[in-house]
Amino acid sequence: MSDAQPLTTEKPSGPRSRKGIETRARLVSAAKEVFESDGFLDARISDIAERAGLSHGSFYHYFESKEEVFREVAAEVDDRLSAPMNTVILDTSSQARPSERIRQAIRQHMASYRDEARIMGVIEQVSRFDQEVSASRYERQSRHLAEVSASIASLQRRGLVDPNVSPTIAAAALGAMTYRFPEAWFVQGLIDCDFDEGVEQMTQLFVRALGLEDGPVPERESQQDPARR
């Protein structure tokens, strides 16, 4: 059966009913499994629909193409991997010292990347030729770069980070390490080390690169958004 979209199919709109939202989520979950097992190029819409328990034609009520559902899969995975940025690093209610936040965020990020290694390998490949996937990841990484840079500058004002460090350059360099090291470790298999050791080594690299000194967490600073200070 061909995966080509029927000519009579209109451009789908987002699901409005609860059932429609649940069905769309089933398709995204099924698509992720198919992309993991078959890769992007060999994945077929008919296989995605079958795994979701739907007819081939039902797919087009929610997505126009294999590319569109893949972009949603990629966005959901990227959101999970980047979650520690807001839940740990930029958590204004946290009383943890900066180095502990870094360690906790790295551990969560690495654990998520390890769990998602198969689909991340596919996402990294597709992002090299799909402009929309690439642009979406670029926008997300640019936003994180600005947030981390602002957080480093805040730590410098508190005397906790080496004042000679450029917040923008440090954020970009450390961000690149955060993205590429787990790819080399979990996708390409270039690194062979214990998980805890990998997390601790990454933490030490971050801390030493910043010249981070763990002082007490100021009461008022901990209640403010680092990006606004």
PDB file of C-alpha atoms in Angstrom:
ATOM      1  CA  MET A   1       0.000   0.000   0.000  1.00  0.00           C
ATOM      2  CA  SER A   2       1.330   3.418  -0.930  1.00  0.00           C
ATOM      3  CA  ASP A   3       2.003   5.970   1.803  1.00  0.00           C
ATOM      4  CA  ALA A   4       0.994   8.845  -0.481  1.00  0.00           C
ATOM      5  CA  GLN A   5      -1.686  11.139   0.933  1.00  0.00           C
ATOM      6  CA  PRO A   6      -5.118  10.710  -0.732  1.00  0.00           C
ATOM      7  CA  LEU A   7      -5.897  13.571  -3.105  1.00  0.00           C
ATOM      8  CA  THR A   8      -9.260  14.189  -1.450  1.00  0.00           C
ATOM      9  CA  THR A   9      -7.769  14.715   1.994  1.00  0.00           C
ATOM     10  CA  GLU A  10      -8.035  18.268   3.240  1.00  0.00           C
ATOM     11  CA  LYS A  11      -5.319  19.846   5.326  1.00  0.00           C
ATOM     12  CA  PRO A  12      -5.932  18.555   8.869  1.00  0.00           C
ATOM     13  CA  SER A  13      -6.547  20.826  11.771  1.00  0.00           C
ATOM     14  CA  GLY A  14      -5.564  20.100  15.356  1.00  0.00           C
ATOM     15  CA  PRO A  15      -7.864  17.750  17.291  1.00  0.00           C
ATOM     16  CA  ARG A  16     -10.464  19.539  19.352  1.00  0.00           C
ATOM     17  CA  SER A  17     -12.115  16.693  21.256  1.00  0.00           C
ATOM     18  CA  ARG A  18     -10.576  14.721  24.091  1.00  0.00           C
ATOM     19  CA  LYS A  19     -10.764  11.594  21.941  1.00  0.00           C
ATOM     20  CA  GLY A  20      -9.018  13.410  19.108  1.00  0.00           C
ATOM     21  CA  ILE A  21      -6.215  14.586  21.413  1.00  0.00           C
ATOM     22  CA  GLU A  22      -5.759  11.051  22.745  1.00  0.00           C
ATOM     23  CA  THR A  23      -5.719   9.593  19.222  1.00  0.00           C
ATOM     24  CA  ARG A  24      -3.123  12.110  18.089  1.00  0.00           C
ATOM     25  CA  ALA A  25      -0.977  11.228  21.100  1.00  0.00           C
ATOM     26  CA  ARG A  26      -1.274   7.525  20.189  1.00  0.00           C
ATOM     27  CA  LEU A  27      -0.046   8.296  16.701  1.00  0.00           C
ATOM     28  CA  VAL A  28       2.932  10.268  18.021  1.00  0.00           C
ATOM     29  CA  SER A  29       3.829   7.437  20.405  1.00  0.00           C
ATOM     30  CA  ALA A  30       3.478   4.837  17.650  1.00  0.00           C
ATOM     31  CA  ALA A  31       5.505   6.966  15.260  1.00  0.00           C
ATOM     32  CA  LYS A  32       8.322   7.217  17.789  1.00  0.00           C
ATOM     33  CA  GLU A  33       8.454   3.423  18.091  1.00  0.00           C
ATOM     34  CA  VAL A  34       8.473   2.959  14.315  1.00  0.00           C
ATOM     35  CA  PHE A  35      11.185   5.588  13.803  1.00  0.00           C
ATOM     36  CA  GLU A  36      13.269   3.933  16.516  1.00  0.00           C
ATOM     37  CA  SER A  37      13.009   0.495  14.925  1.00  0.00           C
ATOM     38  CA  ASP A  38      13.060   1.399  11.213  1.00  0.00           C
ATOM     39  CA  GLY A  39      14.772   4.788  11.042  1.00  0.00           C
ATOM     40  CA  PHE A  40      13.228   7.773   9.308  1.00  0.00           C
ATOM     41  CA  LEU A  41      13.700   6.821   5.656  1.00  0.00           C
ATOM     42  CA  ASP A  42      12.295   3.289   6.002  1.00  0.00           C
ATOM     43  CA  ALA A  43       9.427   4.196   8.320  1.00  0.00           C
ATOM     44  CA  ARG A  44       5.998   3.972   6.666  1.00  0.00           C
ATOM     45  CA  ILE A  45       2.796   5.761   7.533  1.00  0.00           C
ATOM     46  CA  SER A  46       0.892   2.487   7.231  1.00  0.00           C
ATOM     47  CA  ASP A  47       3.135   0.953   9.923  1.00  0.00           C
ATOM     48  CA  ILE A  48       2.616   3.962  12.198  1.00  0.00           C
ATOM     49  CA  ALA A  49      -1.165   3.776  11.805  1.00  0.00           C
ATOM     50  CA  GLU A  50      -1.202   0.015  12.368  1.00  0.00           C
ATOM     51  CA  ARG A  51       0.891   0.305  15.535  1.00  0.00           C
ATOM     52  CA  ALA A  52      -1.507   2.980  16.805  1.00  0.00           C
ATOM     53  CA  GLY A  53      -4.460   0.685  16.075  1.00  0.00           C
ATOM     54  CA  LEU A  54      -5.839   2.952  13.342  1.00  0.00           C
ATOM     55  CA  SER A  55      -6.508   2.703   9.640  1.00  0.00           C
ATOM     56  CA  HIS A  56      -3.998   4.089   7.172  1.00  0.00           C
ATOM     57  CA  GLY A  57      -6.420   6.815   6.130  1.00  0.00           C
ATOM     58  CA  SER A  58      -7.034   7.895   9.730  1.00  0.00           C
ATOM     59  CA  PHE A  59      -3.453   9.129   9.958  1.00  0.00           C
ATOM     60  CA  TYR A  60      -4.282  12.024   7.639  1.00  0.00           C
ATOM     61  CA  HIS A  61      -6.945  13.386   9.971  1.00  0.00           C
ATOM     62  CA  TYR A  62      -4.076  14.405  12.285  1.00  0.00           C
ATOM     63  CA  PHE A  63      -0.913  14.724  10.204  1.00  0.00           C
ATOM     64  CA  GLU A  64      -0.198  15.607   6.609  1.00  0.00           C
ATOM     65  CA  SER A  65       2.970  13.550   6.255  1.00  0.00           C
ATOM     66  CA  LYS A  66       5.587  11.370   7.857  1.00  0.00           C
ATOM     67  CA  GLU A  67       7.768  14.467   8.140  1.00  0.00           C
ATOM     68  CA  GLU A  68       5.151  16.313  10.181  1.00  0.00           C
ATOM     69  CA  VAL A  69       4.677  13.557  12.750  1.00  0.00           C
ATOM     70  CA  PHE A  70       8.440  13.130  13.015  1.00  0.00           C
ATOM     71  CA  ARG A  71       8.826  16.823  13.852  1.00  0.00           C
ATOM     72  CA  GLU A  72       6.326  16.418  16.677  1.00  0.00           C
ATOM     73  CA  VAL A  73       8.186  13.365  17.974  1.00  0.00           C
ATOM     74  CA  ALA A  74      11.472  15.292  17.862  1.00  0.00           C
ATOM     75  CA  ALA A  75       9.958  18.275  19.692  1.00  0.00           C
ATOM     76  CA  GLU A  76       8.560  16.085  22.487  1.00  0.00           C
ATOM     77  CA  VAL A  77      11.899  14.313  22.988  1.00  0.00           C
ATOM     78  CA  ASP A  78      13.835  17.595  22.965  1.00  0.00           C
ATOM     79  CA  ASP A  79      11.399  19.012  25.539  1.00  0.00           C
ATOM     80  CA  ARG A  80      12.061  16.067  27.833  1.00  0.00           C
ATOM     81  CA  LEU A  81      15.823  16.374  27.494  1.00  0.00           C
ATOM     82  CA  SER A  82      15.788  20.124  28.108  1.00  0.00           C
ATOM     83  CA  ALA A  83      13.372  19.966  31.075  1.00  0.00           C
ATOM     84  CA  PRO A  84      16.152  20.207  33.725  1.00  0.00           C
ATOM     85  CA  MET A  85      16.919  23.705  32.450  1.00  0.00           C
ATOM     86  CA  ASN A  86      13.702  25.011  34.009  1.00  0.00           C
ATOM     87  CA  THR A  87      13.069  22.421  36.726  1.00  0.00           C
ATOM     88  CA  VAL A  88      16.608  22.503  38.159  1.00  0.00           C
ATOM     89  CA  ILE A  89      18.965  25.186  36.791  1.00  0.00           C
ATOM     90  CA  LEU A  90      16.449  28.046  36.647  1.00  0.00           C
ATOM     91  CA  ASP A  91      14.227  26.891  39.524  1.00  0.00           C
ATOM     92  CA  THR A  92      13.728  30.078  41.539  1.00  0.00           C
ATOM     93  CA  SER A  93      12.492  28.142  44.589  1.00  0.00           C
ATOM     94  CA  SER A  94      15.598  25.926  44.856  1.00  0.00           C
ATOM     95  CA  GLN A  95      17.893  26.355  47.850  1.00  0.00           C
ATOM     96  CA  ALA A  96      20.575  24.050  46.374  1.00  0.00           C
ATOM     97  CA  ARG A  97      24.055  25.414  45.761  1.00  0.00           C
ATOM     98  CA  PRO A  98      24.976  26.146  42.118  1.00  0.00           C
ATOM     99  CA  SER A  99      27.269  23.113  41.775  1.00  0.00           C
ATOM    100  CA  GLU A 100      24.512  20.828  43.098  1.00  0.00           C
ATOM    101  CA  ARG A 101      22.032  22.262  40.613  1.00  0.00           C
ATOM    102  CA  ILE A 102      24.528  21.597  37.832  1.00  0.00           C
ATOM    103  CA  ARG A 103      25.106  18.027  39.017  1.00  0.00           C
ATOM    104  CA  GLN A 104      21.388  17.300  39.342  1.00  0.00           C
ATOM    105  CA  ALA A 105      20.581  18.823  35.949  1.00  0.00           C
ATOM    106  CA  ILE A 106      23.362  16.884  34.219  1.00  0.00           C
ATOM    107  CA  ARG A 107      22.229  13.638  35.852  1.00  0.00           C
ATOM    108  CA  GLN A 108      18.627  14.124  34.738  1.00  0.00           C
ATOM    109  CA  HIS A 109      19.666  15.173  31.222  1.00  0.00           C
ATOM    110  CA  MET A 110      22.025  12.206  30.804  1.00  0.00           C
ATOM    111  CA  ALA A 111      19.464   9.737  32.157  1.00  0.00           C
ATOM    112  CA  SER A 112      16.840  11.041  29.732  1.00  0.00           C
ATOM    113  CA  TYR A 113      19.289  10.965  26.808  1.00  0.00           C
ATOM    114  CA  ARG A 114      20.266   7.388  27.689  1.00  0.00           C
ATOM    115  CA  ASP A 115      16.588   6.377  27.712  1.00  0.00           C
ATOM    116  CA  GLU A 116      15.978   8.144  24.397  1.00  0.00           C
ATOM    117  CA  ALA A 117      19.253   7.147  22.709  1.00  0.00           C
ATOM    118  CA  ARG A 118      17.634   5.224  19.844  1.00  0.00           C
ATOM    119  CA  ILE A 119      15.317   8.028  18.762  1.00  0.00           C
ATOM    120  CA  MET A 120      17.992  10.659  19.426  1.00  0.00           C
ATOM    121  CA  GLY A 121      20.240   8.928  16.911  1.00  0.00           C
ATOM    122  CA  VAL A 122      17.469   9.293  14.333  1.00  0.00           C
ATOM    123  CA  ILE A 123      16.733  12.910  15.315  1.00  0.00           C
ATOM    124  CA  GLU A 124      20.403  13.872  14.970  1.00  0.00           C
ATOM    125  CA  GLN A 125      20.467  12.348  11.475  1.00  0.00           C
ATOM    126  CA  VAL A 126      17.218  13.965  10.312  1.00  0.00           C
ATOM    127  CA  SER A 127      18.167  17.388  11.723  1.00  0.00           C
ATOM    128  CA  ARG A 128      21.038  17.451   9.221  1.00  0.00           C
ATOM    129  CA  PHE A 129      18.683  17.484   6.215  1.00  0.00           C
ATOM    130  CA  ASP A 130      15.238  18.560   7.501  1.00  0.00           C
ATOM    131  CA  GLN A 131      15.241  22.351   7.751  1.00  0.00           C
ATOM    132  CA  GLU A 132      12.191  22.502  10.032  1.00  0.00           C
ATOM    133  CA  VAL A 133      13.641  20.059  12.569  1.00  0.00           C
ATOM    134  CA  SER A 134      16.955  21.905  12.415  1.00  0.00           C
ATOM    135  CA  ALA A 135      15.296  25.316  12.824  1.00  0.00           C
ATOM    136  CA  SER A 136      13.189  24.143  15.774  1.00  0.00           C
ATOM    137  CA  ARG A 137      16.243  22.763  17.569  1.00  0.00           C
ATOM    138  CA  TYR A 138      18.218  25.912  16.762  1.00  0.00           C
ATOM    139  CA  GLU A 139      15.488  28.099  18.284  1.00  0.00           C
ATOM    140  CA  ARG A 140      15.360  25.964  21.440  1.00  0.00           C
ATOM    141  CA  GLN A 141      19.143  25.917  21.824  1.00  0.00           C
ATOM    142  CA  SER A 142      19.355  29.673  21.237  1.00  0.00           C
ATOM    143  CA  ARG A 143      16.823  30.274  23.994  1.00  0.00           C
ATOM    144  CA  HIS A 144      18.737  28.029  26.381  1.00  0.00           C
ATOM    145  CA  LEU A 145      21.977  29.777  25.470  1.00  0.00           C
ATOM    146  CA  ALA A 146      20.499  33.129  26.473  1.00  0.00           C
ATOM    147  CA  GLU A 147      19.098  31.705  29.727  1.00  0.00           C
ATOM    148  CA  VAL A 148      22.365  30.019  30.739  1.00  0.00           C
ATOM    149  CA  SER A 149      24.380  33.097  29.795  1.00  0.00           C
ATOM    150  CA  ALA A 150      22.136  35.258  32.012  1.00  0.00           C
ATOM    151  CA  SER A 151      22.452  32.756  34.863  1.00  0.00           C
ATOM    152  CA  ILE A 152      26.271  32.768  34.606  1.00  0.00           C
ATOM    153  CA  ALA A 153      26.286  36.573  34.630  1.00  0.00           C
ATOM    154  CA  SER A 154      24.110  36.508  37.762  1.00  0.00           C
ATOM    155  CA  LEU A 155      26.572  34.169  39.485  1.00  0.00           C
ATOM    156  CA  GLN A 156      29.409  36.525  38.517  1.00  0.00           C
ATOM    157  CA  ARG A 157      27.617  39.458  40.161  1.00  0.00           C
ATOM    158  CA  ARG A 158      27.368  37.359  43.313  1.00  0.00           C
ATOM    159  CA  GLY A 159      31.110  36.653  43.157  1.00  0.00           C
ATOM    160  CA  LEU A 160      30.629  32.910  42.590  1.00  0.00           C
ATOM    161  CA  VAL A 161      31.977  32.641  39.010  1.00  0.00           C
ATOM    162  CA  ASP A 162      35.327  33.791  37.601  1.00  0.00           C
ATOM    163  CA  PRO A 163      34.746  37.385  36.372  1.00  0.00           C
ATOM    164  CA  ASN A 164      37.076  36.759  33.400  1.00  0.00           C
ATOM    165  CA  VAL A 165      34.701  34.152  31.970  1.00  0.00           C
ATOM    166  CA  SER A 166      32.541  35.335  29.077  1.00  0.00           C
ATOM    167  CA  PRO A 167      28.961  34.269  29.950  1.00  0.00           C
ATOM    168  CA  THR A 168      27.989  33.934  26.279  1.00  0.00           C
ATOM    169  CA  ILE A 169      31.041  31.940  25.220  1.00  0.00           C
ATOM    170  CA  ALA A 170      30.919  29.741  28.321  1.00  0.00           C
ATOM    171  CA  ALA A 171      27.210  29.044  27.828  1.00  0.00           C
ATOM    172  CA  ALA A 172      27.794  28.119  24.167  1.00  0.00           C
ATOM    173  CA  ALA A 173      30.813  25.900  24.872  1.00  0.00           C
ATOM    174  CA  LEU A 174      29.228  24.100  27.814  1.00  0.00           C
ATOM    175  CA  GLY A 175      25.955  23.783  25.924  1.00  0.00           C
ATOM    176  CA  ALA A 176      27.760  22.150  22.995  1.00  0.00           C
ATOM    177  CA  MET A 177      29.333  19.692  25.416  1.00  0.00           C
ATOM    178  CA  THR A 178      25.913  18.945  26.905  1.00  0.00           C
ATOM    179  CA  TYR A 179      24.482  18.157  23.475  1.00  0.00           C
ATOM    180  CA  ARG A 180      27.404  16.297  21.889  1.00  0.00           C
ATOM    181  CA  PHE A 181      28.896  14.313  24.765  1.00  0.00           C
ATOM    182  CA  PRO A 182      25.778  12.152  25.350  1.00  0.00           C
ATOM    183  CA  GLU A 183      25.509  11.565  21.589  1.00  0.00           C
ATOM    184  CA  ALA A 184      29.074  10.226  21.553  1.00  0.00           C
ATOM    185  CA  TRP A 185      28.360   8.231  24.725  1.00  0.00           C
ATOM    186  CA  PHE A 186      24.910   6.731  24.214  1.00  0.00           C
ATOM    187  CA  VAL A 187      24.350   6.857  20.432  1.00  0.00           C
ATOM    188  CA  GLN A 188      27.771   6.362  18.880  1.00  0.00           C
ATOM    189  CA  GLY A 189      29.230   4.259  21.677  1.00  0.00           C
ATOM    190  CA  LEU A 190      32.525   6.167  21.646  1.00  0.00           C
ATOM    191  CA  ILE A 191      32.612   6.459  25.445  1.00  0.00           C
ATOM    192  CA  ASP A 192      32.749   3.492  27.801  1.00  0.00           C
ATOM    193  CA  CYS A 193      32.319   4.537  31.414  1.00  0.00           C
ATOM    194  CA  ASP A 194      30.110   4.095  34.452  1.00  0.00           C
ATOM    195  CA  PHE A 195      27.044   6.352  34.416  1.00  0.00           C
ATOM    196  CA  ASP A 196      27.813   7.974  37.779  1.00  0.00           C
ATOM    197  CA  GLU A 197      31.408   8.579  36.712  1.00  0.00           C
ATOM    198  CA  GLY A 198      30.281  10.240  33.501  1.00  0.00           C
ATOM    199  CA  VAL A 199      27.891  12.529  35.396  1.00  0.00           C
ATOM    200  CA  GLU A 200      30.545  13.470  37.947  1.00  0.00           C
ATOM    201  CA  GLN A 201      33.184  14.166  35.299  1.00  0.00           C
ATOM    202  CA  MET A 202      30.765  16.376  33.369  1.00  0.00           C
ATOM    203  CA  THR A 203      29.879  18.224  36.579  1.00  0.00           C
ATOM    204  CA  GLN A 204      33.533  18.858  37.393  1.00  0.00           C
ATOM    205  CA  LEU A 205      34.189  20.137  33.871  1.00  0.00           C
ATOM    206  CA  PHE A 206      31.310  22.608  34.216  1.00  0.00           C
ATOM    207  CA  VAL A 207      32.351  23.767  37.680  1.00  0.00           C
ATOM    208  CA  ARG A 208      36.021  24.204  36.779  1.00  0.00           C
ATOM    209  CA  ALA A 209      35.310  25.880  33.450  1.00  0.00           C
ATOM    210  CA  LEU A 210      33.296  28.520  35.288  1.00  0.00           C
ATOM    211  CA  GLY A 211      35.716  28.832  38.189  1.00  0.00           C
ATOM    212  CA  LEU A 212      32.634  28.283  40.322  1.00  0.00           C
ATOM    213  CA  GLU A 213      32.856  28.911  44.038  1.00  0.00           C
ATOM    214  CA  ASP A 214      29.944  27.604  46.105  1.00  0.00           C
ATOM    215  CA  GLY A 215      28.930  30.324  48.505  1.00  0.00           C
ATOM    216  CA  PRO A 216      25.724  30.473  50.532  1.00  0.00           C
ATOM    217  CA  VAL A 217      22.512  30.901  48.580  1.00  0.00           C
ATOM    218  CA  PRO A 218      21.325  34.478  49.243  1.00  0.00           C
ATOM    219  CA  GLU A 219      17.765  34.555  50.495  1.00  0.00           C
ATOM    220  CA  ARG A 220      16.542  37.133  47.995  1.00  0.00           C
ATOM    221  CA  GLU A 221      18.581  35.808  45.055  1.00  0.00           C
ATOM    222  CA  SER A 222      17.032  32.369  45.383  1.00  0.00           C
ATOM    223  CA  GLN A 223      13.568  33.856  44.905  1.00  0.00           C
ATOM    224  CA  GLN A 224      14.405  35.674  41.678  1.00  0.00           C
ATOM    225  CA  ASP A 225      14.514  34.535  38.069  1.00  0.00           C
ATOM    226  CA  PRO A 226      18.217  34.230  37.118  1.00  0.00           C
ATOM    227  CA  ALA A 227      17.397  35.399  33.597  1.00  0.00           C
ATOM    228  CA  ARG A 228      16.102  38.715  34.971  1.00  0.00           C
ATOM    229  CA  ARG A 229      18.993  39.577  37.239  1.00  0.00           C
TER     230      ARG A 229
END
